[in-house]
């Protein structure tokens, strides 16, 4: 679904969701000193399928993941968070070239 021209808010989806996911990691940006435009310079992240979490777990999953990530050492990989939040399914992250930087592209095509 492409955004509408001059869109300032979210568009309500017109189809049912196929996945509900949780992303954990870091997106790094830099700013151009002349134009002040930002550009992504890399990502270290993992995506977990939380589509089948129980309702009671689902309402707390983002808080639990953030607390776990904040407590983790700098050497901890984002992939370790899944088991902690009850979502062991790891989905792929692909850095996708977009203009002058990188944009995250969560590639779920192998699961559809």
Short mmCIF file of N, CA and C in Angstrom, two decimals, residues 17-62:
data_model
loop_
_atom_site.label_atom_id
_atom_site.label_comp_id
_atom_site.label_asym_id
_atom_site.label_seq_id
_atom_site.Cartn_x
_atom_site.Cartn_y
_atom_site.Cartn_z
N UNK A 17 -4.02 -8.33 8.90
CA UNK A 17 -2.57 -8.51 9.00
C UNK A 17 -2.18 -9.96 8.78
N UNK A 18 -1.02 -10.16 8.18
CA UNK A 18 -0.48 -11.50 8.02
C UNK A 18 0.44 -11.87 9.18
N UNK A 19 1.13 -10.88 9.73
CA UNK A 19 2.06 -11.09 10.83
C UNK A 19 1.95 -9.94 11.82
N UNK A 20 2.28 -10.24 13.06
CA UNK A 20 2.51 -9.21 14.07
C UNK A 20 3.93 -9.47 14.53
N UNK A 21 4.78 -8.46 14.44
CA UNK A 21 6.20 -8.67 14.71
C UNK A 21 6.72 -7.68 15.75
N UNK A 22 7.85 -8.05 16.34
CA UNK A 22 8.54 -7.22 17.31
C UNK A 22 9.97 -7.05 16.83
N UNK A 23 10.40 -5.81 16.65
CA UNK A 23 11.77 -5.54 16.24
C UNK A 23 12.60 -5.11 17.44
N UNK A 24 13.81 -5.66 17.53
CA UNK A 24 14.73 -5.33 18.62
C UNK A 24 16.09 -5.04 18.02
N UNK A 25 16.66 -3.91 18.36
CA UNK A 25 18.00 -3.60 17.86
C UNK A 25 18.27 -2.12 17.83
N UNK A 26 19.25 -1.76 17.03
CA UNK A 26 19.72 -0.38 16.95
C UNK A 26 19.79 0.06 15.49
N UNK A 27 19.26 1.23 15.21
CA UNK A 27 19.38 1.85 13.89
C UNK A 27 20.28 3.06 14.07
N UNK A 28 21.36 3.12 13.32
CA UNK A 28 22.33 4.22 13.44
C UNK A 28 22.12 5.24 12.33
N UNK A 29 22.17 6.53 12.69
CA UNK A 29 21.98 7.61 11.73
C UNK A 29 23.14 8.61 11.83
N UNK A 30 23.34 9.34 10.76
CA UNK A 30 24.27 10.46 10.77
C UNK A 30 23.57 11.64 10.10
N UNK A 31 23.99 12.84 10.44
CA UNK A 31 23.40 14.04 9.85
C UNK A 31 24.42 14.76 8.97
N UNK A 32 23.96 15.22 7.82
CA UNK A 32 24.79 16.03 6.93
C UNK A 32 24.95 17.41 7.57
N UNK A 33 26.19 17.85 7.77
CA UNK A 33 26.43 19.12 8.47
C UNK A 33 25.96 20.33 7.67
N UNK A 34 25.83 20.20 6.37
CA UNK A 34 25.40 21.32 5.54
C UNK A 34 23.88 21.40 5.45
N UNK A 35 23.24 20.27 5.16
CA UNK A 35 21.79 20.26 4.94
C UNK A 35 20.98 19.84 6.16
N UNK A 36 21.63 19.27 7.16
CA UNK A 36 20.96 18.73 8.36
C UNK A 36 20.05 17.55 8.05
N UNK A 37 20.15 16.99 6.84
CA UNK A 37 19.39 15.79 6.51
C UNK A 37 20.05 14.59 7.16
N UNK A 38 19.23 13.66 7.63
CA UNK A 38 19.79 12.47 8.24
C UNK A 38 19.80 11.32 7.23
N UNK A 39 20.70 10.39 7.46
CA UNK A 39 20.77 9.18 6.64
C UNK A 39 21.17 8.02 7.53
N UNK A 40 20.57 6.88 7.28
CA UNK A 40 20.91 5.67 8.02
C UNK A 40 22.30 5.21 7.62
N UNK A 41 23.10 4.81 8.60
CA UNK A 41 24.44 4.30 8.30
C UNK A 41 24.62 2.86 8.76
N UNK A 42 23.53 2.21 9.13
CA UNK A 42 23.63 0.80 9.49
C UNK A 42 22.66 0.40 10.57
N UNK A 43 22.42 -0.90 10.64
CA UNK A 43 21.46 -1.44 11.59
C UNK A 43 21.97 -2.76 12.13
N UNK A 44 21.72 -2.97 13.40
CA UNK A 44 21.92 -4.27 14.02
C UNK A 44 20.60 -4.58 14.69
N UNK A 45 19.81 -5.46 14.11
CA UNK A 45 18.47 -5.69 14.63
C UNK A 45 17.97 -7.08 14.27
N UNK A 46 16.97 -7.51 15.01
CA UNK A 46 16.30 -8.78 14.75
C UNK A 46 14.80 -8.56 14.83
N UNK A 47 14.06 -9.38 14.13
CA UNK A 47 12.61 -9.27 14.11
C UNK A 47 12.03 -10.62 14.52
N UNK A 48 11.05 -10.58 15.42
CA UNK A 48 10.46 -11.80 15.95
C UNK A 48 8.97 -11.84 15.63
N UNK A 49 8.49 -13.03 15.30
CA UNK A 49 7.08 -13.23 15.01
C UNK A 49 6.34 -13.40 16.33
N UNK A 50 5.51 -12.43 16.68
CA UNK A 50 4.73 -12.52 17.91
C UNK A 50 3.24 -12.70 17.61
N UNK A 51 2.94 -13.17 16.41
CA UNK A 51 1.56 -13.33 15.97
C UNK A 51 0.76 -14.27 16.86
N UNK A 52 1.42 -15.26 17.45
CA UNK A 52 0.70 -16.28 18.21
C UNK A 52 0.87 -16.17 19.72
N UNK A 53 1.36 -15.04 20.21
CA UNK A 53 1.47 -14.87 21.66
C UNK A 53 0.09 -14.83 22.29
N UNK A 54 -0.01 -15.36 23.50
CA UNK A 54 -1.27 -15.26 24.24
C UNK A 54 -1.57 -13.79 24.52
N UNK A 55 -2.83 -13.47 24.65
CA UNK A 55 -3.23 -12.07 24.87
C UNK A 55 -2.52 -11.47 26.08
N UNK A 56 -2.40 -12.23 27.17
CA UNK A 56 -1.76 -11.69 28.37
C UNK A 56 -0.29 -11.37 28.12
N UNK A 57 0.40 -12.19 27.32
CA UNK A 57 1.80 -11.93 26.99
C UNK A 57 1.92 -10.78 26.00
N UNK A 58 0.99 -10.71 25.08
CA UNK A 58 1.05 -9.72 24.01
C UNK A 58 1.02 -8.29 24.55
N UNK A 59 0.24 -8.06 25.58
CA UNK A 59 0.11 -6.70 26.11
C UNK A 59 1.38 -6.21 26.80
N UNK A 60 2.29 -7.13 27.15
CA UNK A 60 3.51 -6.75 27.87
C UNK A 60 4.79 -6.98 27.08
N UNK A 61 4.68 -7.53 25.87
CA UNK A 61 5.88 -7.99 25.17
C UNK A 61 6.86 -6.86 24.86
N UNK A 62 6.37 -5.69 24.45
CA UNK A 62 7.29 -4.61 24.11
C UNK A 62 8.03 -4.09 25.34
#
